[in-house]
Structures are given as structure tokens and as C-alpha cells.
Coordinates of C-alpha atoms in Angstrom, one line a residue:
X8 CA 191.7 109.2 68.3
X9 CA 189.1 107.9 70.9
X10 CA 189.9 108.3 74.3
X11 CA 188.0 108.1 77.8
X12 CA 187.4 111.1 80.4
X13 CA 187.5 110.5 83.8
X14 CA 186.9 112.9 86.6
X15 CA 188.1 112.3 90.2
X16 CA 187.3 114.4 93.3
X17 CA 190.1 116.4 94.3
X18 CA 190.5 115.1 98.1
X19 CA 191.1 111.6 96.5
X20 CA 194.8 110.2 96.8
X21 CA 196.1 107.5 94.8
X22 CA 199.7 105.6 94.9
X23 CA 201.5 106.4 91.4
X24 CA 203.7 103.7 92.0
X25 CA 204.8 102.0 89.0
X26 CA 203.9 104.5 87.2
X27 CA 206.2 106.6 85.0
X28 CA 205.0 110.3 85.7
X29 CA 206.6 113.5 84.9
X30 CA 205.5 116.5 85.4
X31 CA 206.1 119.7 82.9
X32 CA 208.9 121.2 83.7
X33 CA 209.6 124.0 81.7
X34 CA 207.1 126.3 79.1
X35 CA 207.2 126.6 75.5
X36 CA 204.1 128.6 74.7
X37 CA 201.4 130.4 76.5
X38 CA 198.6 132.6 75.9
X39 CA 198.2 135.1 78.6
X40 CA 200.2 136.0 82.4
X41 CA 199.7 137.8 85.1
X42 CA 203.4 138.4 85.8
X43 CA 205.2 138.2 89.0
X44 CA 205.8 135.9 91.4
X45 CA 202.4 134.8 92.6
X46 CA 199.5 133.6 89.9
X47 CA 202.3 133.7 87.0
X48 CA 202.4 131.0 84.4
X49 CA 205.4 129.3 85.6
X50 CA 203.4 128.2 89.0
X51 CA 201.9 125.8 85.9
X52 CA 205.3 123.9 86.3
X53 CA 206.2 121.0 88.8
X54 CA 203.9 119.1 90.7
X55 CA 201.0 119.8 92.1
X56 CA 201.4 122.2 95.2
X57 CA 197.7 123.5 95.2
X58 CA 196.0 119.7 95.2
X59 CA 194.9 118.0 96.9
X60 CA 193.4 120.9 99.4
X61 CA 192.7 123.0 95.9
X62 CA 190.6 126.2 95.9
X63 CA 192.3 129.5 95.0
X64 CA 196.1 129.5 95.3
X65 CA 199.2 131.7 94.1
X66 CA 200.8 128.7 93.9
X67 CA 198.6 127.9 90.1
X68 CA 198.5 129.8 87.3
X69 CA 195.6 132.5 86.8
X70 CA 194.9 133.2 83.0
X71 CA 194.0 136.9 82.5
X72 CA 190.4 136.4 81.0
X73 CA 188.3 134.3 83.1
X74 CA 186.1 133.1 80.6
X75 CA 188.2 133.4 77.4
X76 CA 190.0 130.8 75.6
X77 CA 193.2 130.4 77.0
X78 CA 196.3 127.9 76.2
X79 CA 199.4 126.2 77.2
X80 CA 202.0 124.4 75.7
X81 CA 204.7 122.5 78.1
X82 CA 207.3 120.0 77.8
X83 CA 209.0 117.1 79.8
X84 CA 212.5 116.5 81.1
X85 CA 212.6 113.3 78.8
X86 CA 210.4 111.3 76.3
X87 CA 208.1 109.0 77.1
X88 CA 205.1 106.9 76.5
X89 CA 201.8 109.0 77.4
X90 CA 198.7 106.8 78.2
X91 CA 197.3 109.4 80.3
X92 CA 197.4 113.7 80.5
X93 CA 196.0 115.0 83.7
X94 CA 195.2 118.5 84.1
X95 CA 194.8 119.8 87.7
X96 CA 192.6 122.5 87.9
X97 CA 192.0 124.2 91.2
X98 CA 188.9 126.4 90.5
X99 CA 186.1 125.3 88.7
X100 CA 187.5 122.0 86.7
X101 CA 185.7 121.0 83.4
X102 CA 187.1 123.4 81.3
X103 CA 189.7 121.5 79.5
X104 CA 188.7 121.7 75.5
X105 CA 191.6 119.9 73.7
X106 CA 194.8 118.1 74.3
X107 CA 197.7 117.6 72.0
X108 CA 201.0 115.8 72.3
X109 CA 204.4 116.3 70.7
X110 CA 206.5 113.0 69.8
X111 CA 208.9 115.0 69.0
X112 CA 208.3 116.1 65.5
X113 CA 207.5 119.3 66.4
X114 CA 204.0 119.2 65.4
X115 CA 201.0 118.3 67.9
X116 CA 199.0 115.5 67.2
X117 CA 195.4 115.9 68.8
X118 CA 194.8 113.2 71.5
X119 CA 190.9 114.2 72.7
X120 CA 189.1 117.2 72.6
X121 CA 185.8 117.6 73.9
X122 CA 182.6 118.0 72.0
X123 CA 181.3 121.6 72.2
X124 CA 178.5 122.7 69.9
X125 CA 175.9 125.1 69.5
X126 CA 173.8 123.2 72.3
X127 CA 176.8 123.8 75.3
X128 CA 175.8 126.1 77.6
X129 CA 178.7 128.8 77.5
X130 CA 178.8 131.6 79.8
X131 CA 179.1 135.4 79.4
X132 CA 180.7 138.1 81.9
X133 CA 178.1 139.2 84.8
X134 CA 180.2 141.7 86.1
X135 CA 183.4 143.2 85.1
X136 CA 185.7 140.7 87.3
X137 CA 183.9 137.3 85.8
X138 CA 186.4 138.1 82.4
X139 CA 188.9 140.1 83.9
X140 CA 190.6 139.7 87.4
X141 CA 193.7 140.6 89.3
X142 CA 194.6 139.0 92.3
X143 CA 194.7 140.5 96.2
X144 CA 198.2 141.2 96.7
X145 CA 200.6 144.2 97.6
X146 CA 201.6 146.7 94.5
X147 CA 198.8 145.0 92.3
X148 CA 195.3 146.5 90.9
X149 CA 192.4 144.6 93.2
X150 CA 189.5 143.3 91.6
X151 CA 187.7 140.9 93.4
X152 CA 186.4 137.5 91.0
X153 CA 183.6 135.4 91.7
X154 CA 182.7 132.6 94.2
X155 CA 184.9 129.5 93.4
X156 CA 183.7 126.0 93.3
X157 CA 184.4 122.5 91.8
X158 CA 187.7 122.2 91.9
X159 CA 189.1 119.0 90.3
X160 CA 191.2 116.9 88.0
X161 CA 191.0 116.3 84.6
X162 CA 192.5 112.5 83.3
X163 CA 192.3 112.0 80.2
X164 CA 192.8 108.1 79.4
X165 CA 193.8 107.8 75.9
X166 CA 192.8 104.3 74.1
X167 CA 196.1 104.1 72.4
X168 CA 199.0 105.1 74.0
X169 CA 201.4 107.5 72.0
X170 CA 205.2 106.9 72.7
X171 CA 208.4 109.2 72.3
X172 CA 205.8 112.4 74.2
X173 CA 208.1 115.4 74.4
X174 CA 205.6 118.1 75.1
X175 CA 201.8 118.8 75.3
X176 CA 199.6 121.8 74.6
X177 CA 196.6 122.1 76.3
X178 CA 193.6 124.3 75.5
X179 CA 190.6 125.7 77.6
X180 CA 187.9 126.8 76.7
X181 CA 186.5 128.8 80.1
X182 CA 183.5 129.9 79.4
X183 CA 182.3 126.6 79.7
X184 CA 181.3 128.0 83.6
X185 CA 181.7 130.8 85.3
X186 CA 183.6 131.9 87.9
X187 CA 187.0 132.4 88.2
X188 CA 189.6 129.6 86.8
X189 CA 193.5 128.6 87.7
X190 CA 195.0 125.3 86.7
X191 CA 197.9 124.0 89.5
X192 CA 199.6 121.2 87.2
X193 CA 199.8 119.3 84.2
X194 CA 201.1 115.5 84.6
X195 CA 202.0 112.4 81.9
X196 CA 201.5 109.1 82.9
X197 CA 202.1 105.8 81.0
X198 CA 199.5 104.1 83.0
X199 CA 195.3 104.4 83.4
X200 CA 196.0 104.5 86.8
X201 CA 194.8 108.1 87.6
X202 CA 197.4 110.5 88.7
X203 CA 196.5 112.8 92.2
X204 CA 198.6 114.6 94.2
X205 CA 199.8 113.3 97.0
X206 CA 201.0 115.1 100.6
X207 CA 204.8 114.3 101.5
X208 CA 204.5 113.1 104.6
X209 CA 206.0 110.7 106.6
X210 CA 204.5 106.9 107.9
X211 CA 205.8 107.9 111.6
X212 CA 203.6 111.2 111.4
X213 CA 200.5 109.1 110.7
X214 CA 200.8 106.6 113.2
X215 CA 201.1 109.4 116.0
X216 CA 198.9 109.1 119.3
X217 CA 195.6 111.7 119.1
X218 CA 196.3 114.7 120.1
X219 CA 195.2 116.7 123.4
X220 CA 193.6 120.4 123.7
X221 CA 195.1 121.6 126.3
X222 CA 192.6 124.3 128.3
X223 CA 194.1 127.6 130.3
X224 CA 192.1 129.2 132.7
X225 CA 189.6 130.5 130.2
X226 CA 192.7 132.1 127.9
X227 CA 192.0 132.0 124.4
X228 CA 195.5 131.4 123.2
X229 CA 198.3 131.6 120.7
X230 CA 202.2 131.2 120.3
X231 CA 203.0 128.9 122.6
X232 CA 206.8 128.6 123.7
X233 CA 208.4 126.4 126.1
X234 CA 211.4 127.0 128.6
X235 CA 214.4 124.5 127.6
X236 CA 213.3 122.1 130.8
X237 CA 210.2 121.9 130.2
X238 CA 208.4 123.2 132.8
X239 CA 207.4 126.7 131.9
X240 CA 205.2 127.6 128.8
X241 CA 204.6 131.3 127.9
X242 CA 201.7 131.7 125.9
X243 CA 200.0 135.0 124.4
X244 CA 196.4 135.5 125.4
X245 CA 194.1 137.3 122.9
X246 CA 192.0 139.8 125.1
X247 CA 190.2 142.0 123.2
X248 CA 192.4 144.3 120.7
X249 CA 195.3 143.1 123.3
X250 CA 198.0 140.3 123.3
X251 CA 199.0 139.7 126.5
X252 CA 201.4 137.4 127.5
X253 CA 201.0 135.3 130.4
X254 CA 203.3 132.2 131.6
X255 CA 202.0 128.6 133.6
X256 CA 204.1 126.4 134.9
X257 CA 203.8 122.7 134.8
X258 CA 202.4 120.9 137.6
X259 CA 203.4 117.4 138.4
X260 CA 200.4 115.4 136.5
X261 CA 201.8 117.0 133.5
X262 CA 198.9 119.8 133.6
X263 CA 199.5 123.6 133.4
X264 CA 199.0 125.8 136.4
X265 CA 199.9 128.7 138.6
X266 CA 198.9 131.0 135.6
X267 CA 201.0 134.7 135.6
X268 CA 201.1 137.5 133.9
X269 CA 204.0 138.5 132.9
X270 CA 204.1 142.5 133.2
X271 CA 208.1 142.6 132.6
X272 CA 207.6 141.5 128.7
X273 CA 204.2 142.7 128.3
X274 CA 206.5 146.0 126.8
X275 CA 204.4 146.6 123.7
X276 CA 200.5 148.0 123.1
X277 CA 199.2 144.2 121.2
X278 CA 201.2 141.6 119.3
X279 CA 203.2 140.4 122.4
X280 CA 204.7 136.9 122.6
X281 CA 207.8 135.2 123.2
X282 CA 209.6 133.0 120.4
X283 CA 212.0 131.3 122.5
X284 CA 213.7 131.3 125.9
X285 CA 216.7 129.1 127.3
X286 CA 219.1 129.6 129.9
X287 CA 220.6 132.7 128.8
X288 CA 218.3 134.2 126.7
X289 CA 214.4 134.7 125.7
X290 CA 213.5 136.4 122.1
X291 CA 210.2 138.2 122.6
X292 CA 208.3 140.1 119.8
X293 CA 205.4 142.6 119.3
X294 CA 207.7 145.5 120.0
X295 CA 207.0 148.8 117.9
X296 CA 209.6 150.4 115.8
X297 CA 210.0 152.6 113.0
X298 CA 210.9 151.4 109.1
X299 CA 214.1 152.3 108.1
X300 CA 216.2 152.2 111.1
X301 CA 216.7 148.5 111.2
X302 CA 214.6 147.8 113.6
X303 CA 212.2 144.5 113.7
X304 CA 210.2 144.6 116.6
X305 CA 212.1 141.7 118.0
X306 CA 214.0 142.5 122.1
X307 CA 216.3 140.2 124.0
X308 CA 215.7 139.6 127.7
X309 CA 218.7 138.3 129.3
X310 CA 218.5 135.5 132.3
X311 CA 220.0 137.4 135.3
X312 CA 219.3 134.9 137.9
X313 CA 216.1 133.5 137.0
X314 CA 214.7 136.4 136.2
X315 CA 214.8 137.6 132.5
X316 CA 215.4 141.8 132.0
X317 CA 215.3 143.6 129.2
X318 CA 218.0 144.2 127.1
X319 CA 218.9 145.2 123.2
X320 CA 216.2 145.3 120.5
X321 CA 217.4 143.2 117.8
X322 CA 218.4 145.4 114.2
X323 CA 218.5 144.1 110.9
X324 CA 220.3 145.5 108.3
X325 CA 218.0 147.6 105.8
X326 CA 215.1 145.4 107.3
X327 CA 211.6 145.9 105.3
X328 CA 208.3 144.5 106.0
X329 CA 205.1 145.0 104.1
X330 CA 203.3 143.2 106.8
X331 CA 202.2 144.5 110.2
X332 CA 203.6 141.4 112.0
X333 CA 206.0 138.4 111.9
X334 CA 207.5 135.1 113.4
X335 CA 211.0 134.6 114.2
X336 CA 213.6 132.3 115.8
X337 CA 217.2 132.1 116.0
X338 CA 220.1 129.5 117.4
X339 CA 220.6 129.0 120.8
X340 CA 223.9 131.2 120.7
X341 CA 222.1 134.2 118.6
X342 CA 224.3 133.8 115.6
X343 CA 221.5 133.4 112.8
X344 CA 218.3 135.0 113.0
X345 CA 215.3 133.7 111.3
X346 CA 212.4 135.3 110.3
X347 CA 209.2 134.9 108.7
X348 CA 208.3 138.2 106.3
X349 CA 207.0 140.0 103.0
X350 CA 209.7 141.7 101.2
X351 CA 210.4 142.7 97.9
X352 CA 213.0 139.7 97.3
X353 CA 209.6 137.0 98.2
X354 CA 209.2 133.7 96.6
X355 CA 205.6 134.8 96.6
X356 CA 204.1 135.8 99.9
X357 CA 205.7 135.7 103.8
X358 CA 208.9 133.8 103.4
X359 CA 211.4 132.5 105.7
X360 CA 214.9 134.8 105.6
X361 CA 218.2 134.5 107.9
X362 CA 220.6 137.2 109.0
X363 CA 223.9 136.7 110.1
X364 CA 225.1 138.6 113.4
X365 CA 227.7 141.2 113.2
X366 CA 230.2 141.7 115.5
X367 CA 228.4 144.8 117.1
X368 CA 225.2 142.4 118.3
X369 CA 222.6 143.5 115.3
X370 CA 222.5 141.7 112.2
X371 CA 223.6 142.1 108.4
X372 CA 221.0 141.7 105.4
X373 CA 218.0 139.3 105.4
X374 CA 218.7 136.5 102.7
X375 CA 215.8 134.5 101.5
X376 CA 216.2 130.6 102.2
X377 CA 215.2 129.4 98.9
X378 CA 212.6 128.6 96.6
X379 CA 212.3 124.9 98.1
X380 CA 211.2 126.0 101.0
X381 CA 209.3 129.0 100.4
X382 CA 206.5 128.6 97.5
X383 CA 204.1 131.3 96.2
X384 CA 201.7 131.5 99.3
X385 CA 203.1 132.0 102.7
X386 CA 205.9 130.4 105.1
X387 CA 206.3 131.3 108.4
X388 CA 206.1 130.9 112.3
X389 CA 209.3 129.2 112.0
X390 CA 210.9 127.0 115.4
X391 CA 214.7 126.1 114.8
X392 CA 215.7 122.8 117.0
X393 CA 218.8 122.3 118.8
X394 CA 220.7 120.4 116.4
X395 CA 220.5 123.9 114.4
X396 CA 219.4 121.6 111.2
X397 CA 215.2 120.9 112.2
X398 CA 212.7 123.4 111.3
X399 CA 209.3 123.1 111.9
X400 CA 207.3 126.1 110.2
X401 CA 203.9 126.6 109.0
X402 CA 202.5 127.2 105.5
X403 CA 199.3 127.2 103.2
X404 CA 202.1 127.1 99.9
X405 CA 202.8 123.2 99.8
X406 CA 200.0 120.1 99.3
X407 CA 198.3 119.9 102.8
X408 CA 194.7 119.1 104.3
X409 CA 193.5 122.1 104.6
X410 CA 194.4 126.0 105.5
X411 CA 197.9 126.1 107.2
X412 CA 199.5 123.3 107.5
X413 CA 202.7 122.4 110.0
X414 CA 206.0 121.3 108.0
X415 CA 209.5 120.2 109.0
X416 CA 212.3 120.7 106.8
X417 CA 216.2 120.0 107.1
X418 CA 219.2 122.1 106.5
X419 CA 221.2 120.0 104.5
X420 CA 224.4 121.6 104.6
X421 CA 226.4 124.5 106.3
X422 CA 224.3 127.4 104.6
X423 CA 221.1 128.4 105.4
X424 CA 219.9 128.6 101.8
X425 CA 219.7 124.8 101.0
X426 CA 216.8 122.8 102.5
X427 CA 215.4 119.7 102.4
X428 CA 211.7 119.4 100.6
X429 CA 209.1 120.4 103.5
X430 CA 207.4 117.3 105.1
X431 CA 203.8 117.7 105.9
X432 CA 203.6 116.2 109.7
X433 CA 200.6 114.1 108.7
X434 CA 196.8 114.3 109.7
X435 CA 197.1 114.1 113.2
X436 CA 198.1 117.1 113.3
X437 CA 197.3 118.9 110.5
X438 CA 193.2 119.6 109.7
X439 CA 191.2 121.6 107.4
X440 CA 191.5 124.2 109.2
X441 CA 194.3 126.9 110.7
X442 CA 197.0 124.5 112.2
X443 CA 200.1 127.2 113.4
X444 CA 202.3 128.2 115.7
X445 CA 204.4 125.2 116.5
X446 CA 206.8 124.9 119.4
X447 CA 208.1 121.6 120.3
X448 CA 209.1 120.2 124.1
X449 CA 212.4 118.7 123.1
X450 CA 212.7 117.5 126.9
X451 CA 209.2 115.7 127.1
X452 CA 209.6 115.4 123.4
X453 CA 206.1 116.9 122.3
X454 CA 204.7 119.5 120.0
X455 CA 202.5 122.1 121.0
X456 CA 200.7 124.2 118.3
X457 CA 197.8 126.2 117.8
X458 CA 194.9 125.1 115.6
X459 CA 191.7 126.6 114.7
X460 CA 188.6 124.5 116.1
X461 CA 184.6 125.5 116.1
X462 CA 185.4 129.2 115.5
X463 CA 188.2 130.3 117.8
X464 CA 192.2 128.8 118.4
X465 CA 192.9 126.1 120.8
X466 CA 196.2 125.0 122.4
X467 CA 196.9 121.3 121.2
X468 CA 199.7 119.2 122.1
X469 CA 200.9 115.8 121.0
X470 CA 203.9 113.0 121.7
X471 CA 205.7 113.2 118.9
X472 CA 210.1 111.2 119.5
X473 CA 213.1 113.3 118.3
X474 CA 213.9 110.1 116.2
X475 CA 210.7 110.9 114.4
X476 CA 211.1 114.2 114.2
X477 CA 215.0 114.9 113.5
X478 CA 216.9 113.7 110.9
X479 CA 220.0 112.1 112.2
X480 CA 218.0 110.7 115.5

């Protein structure tokens, strides 16, 4: 059967609307696996998550042999006419060697295959990781691969469409370049309209006012945190192998001022900053402490009038960490404490848990919030709102513009385990770079974050209403 090849850049988006696209949802066949959580074959599944930012990812699948043959057969949650197969592939596209579809009689039937003969330039291994890799991750063998580049799509445009598709097998043929290869996706489409990923976001997000860098007396800053009226910010000064944290106050042209440092929560040797503080209460960080007694490096300092003193570190119930550091926030009574770590109970990399509070103050076992908000890279930096439902958290795991992106999810009912798909809060915020560390002014209704600009972090904040922002506003 004829058929057309068309490549597409991969920071292109296009509508799919009025298309019928599925994506494969679950595997039939497969040639080779990493295992585990992160690089596995089942990260083939779904939409793309890696697009349309692409480049290297846990969040794609990474065959075994980087310049073997590999394969992959998939299938669909219902039949359907097939016009068009598009293969995502996040490292080094071009690889794609035949495609075959199933109309459900069990046998494929191939669609297009691409012409490779003795004249193709194939490649061979020039060092031990260009066949065989493993990725950089905890309790795995490290073996670096080679430079990545040309990341891309793959739509193949059939000239006669095939109805009834129930599954596809795809073959690659990967020593077609070198380098190291991972695939993010496989998509049907009844339509020559090319399918791309697309970022969830919301219209509101991309119609937001520019956003301001906010300069502090020569501080080169990070996590930001704003008292409940609005007119304190602590922030956490990088100064040399030191975090310090120091604490402005707002003047009354809406600049900061009056810069302090604050000696009283400055309790650890680096990593201090303070997650939240309201009237009774302020969550600080950056503590030290000792695996295997429960404690997190997380301290209360209660408000006694005005003034906030230290009081108990906060425990967690067999609490494990393969990381040197975290993010965390809790509800304004201290009920349910969220976190952003590495255990052994990860979706993939840092994920967002919650711990209940026992009656004696500490809190009971970490419980991971679910695969829809945690993917195969990292969640974390997490900011619960007052309505106890909004949660702004940052993340290089979900389609973005860049590095770390800033999300917003909803609890959707009275657990913490169930949440709503994360929202990407749009290009005004979000770059190609680091964007982190959000805390957002509920009282002047804006979000300050922390984004990477010309080689070092700058304080940014924007206007962003709580009927954009929360659900129910």
C-alpha cells in the first residue's frame, strides 16, 4: 500500500479537533524493557507526556539496544478507521522502519515501511553505551549514552484508509542514527490532519498580564512564601554553600523593603526556607535529622505574639527519602502534610505524598497521591490553597515548554489520592527553562515563583484571580 511520510518539528501544536484519535492503551507484544517504573515499556502507553518539550524523559520508553532492531505491538480501547499512525519519538526521530495494523483478524497487514537497502547509511556502536544503556537513576547500573538530538514525530498518512484498526505493531530499525533512542507515544487518527501533542492548559492562563522580576537587594533568591496578609515575604538567599533566610516587608507602592535576616529560623547549616506561615503557625525546612527516626527535616514555629518560636520538629511515620532535600506543605489547621519525595513506593521520580496527623502531633505513613498526578519524572514543591482542594506544584513529568513547568491540580473528592489532571499555567509563566517554587498571594491574588533566567534564578511575580485559579471561584 502507498502511503505519504510527513515529518513535523516537535515544538509544533496543532488542534485534533474533529479528529477521532486514540491513543494505545494497553501492550500486546514487545521486544525488549528496562523494567521498573521509569524508562519501562508501558511509559509507551497514553498520550504523549514527553512532547512537545521532547529530549530524554522517563516518562518514554527506552529499548535496551540503542541501535538494534526493536518492536512494539499495541492496541486501542475501540476499533476504528486509521488514516494516519503517528509515532512520537523523543530522541533522534527517523527510525521508524515499518508499520502494521490489525483490523481485527488477528494478523497485521503492512501499511508503509520504509525503503532501506544496501545504500542506507546504518550505524555501528562507537562505544559500549551507543548499543547498550541504562538510565541515571537510584538502585540501577549507570552507563552514560550519547548526545541526543532530533527529536520528532513520525505521521504516517496512509493513501487508503483501513477501517475496524484494533491494534498496530510498529518496528524500528535504530541503527538508522546513532545516539540514544526512546519513543513517548503511538497515536491513530482517522484524519491527515497531523496529530501533536498538545499542553493542557487553560485560555485564562494565556491571556494573563507579563510578568514582573522582582529584584531584592542584590539576594539571589529562591522559595518564596508569603504571610496570609500579604505583607511579609520570606525568601531563602543562596550565599555561597549557604541558604539563608531573610524576610522584606511590603512597602506601600507594592515594592519589597526593609530587608531582615531572620537569625530565629536560620536553625540549620544550608537548605533553610519557610513553606508556609499564617496566624498561628510557620512550616520551615532545611533542618537536619537522622533516617529512621521519623524525622523529615520539617519544624513548626508557633505565633506567640507576632513573633514566631520554635516549637516541635514534624515526624513521619517510617519516613524515607533517597534525596538530600524536599518541598512540603500542609492545611492551615496541620491535619494533612504534603510532601514532595523519592521513595521506594514512586510513580517514578520525586512524587507528591500526604500523611495524616495522629493524635500525639507527628504523623502516620506517607501515601502516594496517585499516578495522575505524579508521572515518571518528578513532582514537587507543592503549595496547598485555602479551600484545601488547589495545588499548585512543579514538574518536568507532564507536556510543558520547557524544564520545570508550574501546574495546578484539584482534589476532587474527600481523599487526598484522587486528583484532577495537572493544568500547565500557560506560557506566561512557564519558559524553557527552570520555572519552580510557586507561592501564591491569595490576598493581592498573585503568584510568585522562581524561574531560571541568563544563568542564575530570579524572583517573578504575576496577577493571576482566584476565579482563574480555583475551581469553584
Amino acid at each position: 500500500m502507498k502511503t505519504k511520510l510527513f515529518f513535523f518539528a516537535f515544538f509544533l501544536i496543532f488542534s485534533v479537533n474533529a479528529q477521532q484519535v486514540q491513543w494505545a492503551n494497553k501492550l500486546i507484544k514487545y521486544s525488549s524493557d528496562l523494567g521498573g517504573k521509569q524508562f519501562g515499556i508501558k511509559r509507551i502507553l497514553g498520550k504523549p507526556d514527553a512532547f512537545p518539550q521532547a529530549g530524554s524523559s522517563p516518562n518514554a520508553w527506552t529499548p535496551k539496544n540503542a541501535l538494534n532492531g526493536e518492536f512494539v505491538e499495541v492496541s486501542f480501547e475501540k476499533p476504528q478507521t486509521v488514516k494516519q499512525v503517528a509515532v512520537f519519538e523523543n530522541l533522534n526521530t527517523g527510525c521508524v522502519s515499518r508499520i502494521a495494523v490489525d483490523n481485527g483478524s488477528g494478523k497485521y497487514q503492512t501499511v508503509w515501511s520504509r525503503n532501506i537497502n544496501y545504500k542506507t547509511p546504518t550505524f555501528r556502536g562507537s562505544i559500549p553505551a551507543d548499543r547498550k544503556y541504562y538510565y541515571k537513576r537510584k538502585r540501577r547500573k549507570i552507563q552514560e549514552a550519547p548526545d541526543v538530538l532530533n527529536p520528532g514525530i513520525e505521521n504516517v498518512i496512509l493513501e487508503s484508509a483501513v477501517s475496524g484498526v484494533v491494534a498496530v505493531r510498529v518496528d524500528f530499525n535504530f541503527s538508522l542514527l546513532p545516539g540514544q533512542k526512546q519513543i513517548d507515544a503511538i497515536g491513530i487518527s482517522d484524519s491527515e490532519t497531523p496529530l501533536q501533542a498538545t499542553i493542557n492548559t487553560n485560555e485564562a492562563f494565556e491571556k494573563l498580564l507579563p510578568s514582573t522580576q522582582i529584584v531584592l537587594d542584590g539576594i539571589t533568591p529562591t522559595n518564596p512564601s508569603i504571610t496570609n496578609e500579604g505583607k511579609k515575604m520570606y525568601i531563602t538567599a543562596v550565599e555561597n554553600d549557604n541558604e539563608l533566610i531573610y524576610s522584606f516587608s511590603k512597602k506601600a507602592d507594592g515594592s519589597w523593603g526593609n530587608k531582615t535576616l531572620e537569625t530565629t529560623l536560620n536553625t540549620g547549616t544550608s537548605y533553610n526556607y519557610v513553606e508556609l506561615a499564617n496566624s498561628d503557625f510557620l512550616l520551615k525546612g532545611g533542618n537536619g535529622y537522622n533516617k529512621g527516626t521519623g524525622e523529615t527535616g520539617y519544624q513548626f514555629f508557633l505565633n506567640k505574639n507576632g513573633n514566631y518560636e520554635a516549637a516541635n520538629t514534624i515526624k513521619v511515620t517510617a519516613y524515607n527519602n533517597y534525596e538530600d532535600t524536599s518541598d512540603a506543605t500542609m492545611t492551615a489547621d496541620a491535619k494533612v502534610f504534603i510532601v514532595g519525595i523519592e521513595t521506594d513506593f514512586t510513580q517514578g521520580g520525586t512524587d507528591l505524598y500526604f500523611a495524616d496527623q495522629k493524635e500525639d502531633g507527628n504523623y502516620g505513613f506517607l501515601q502516594n497521591m496517585g499516578k495522575v498526578i505524579n508521572s515518571g519524572a518528578d513532582e514537587g514543591m507543592p503549595q496547598l490553597l485555602s479551600d484545601q482542594k488547589t495545588l499548585l506544584f512543579s514538574s518536568n513529568g507532564f507536556s510543558g515548554y520547557g524544564d520545570f513547568d508550574i501546574y495546578v491540580s484539584y482534589r476532587l473528592d474527600d481523599s487526598w489520592k484522587n486528583w484532577s489532571e495537572p493544568i500547565n499555567l500557560g506560557s506566561r509563566i512557564n519558559t524553557n527553562e527552570f520555572d519552580g517554587l510557586p507561592f501564591y498571594d491569595e490576598k493581592n491574588e498573585l503568584l510568585y515563583f522562581i524561574s531560571f533566567t541568563d544563568g542564575s534564578n530570579v524572583l517573578k511575580s504575576i496577577p493571576i484571580s482566584k476565579k482563574s485559579l480555583f475551581k469553584n471561584k
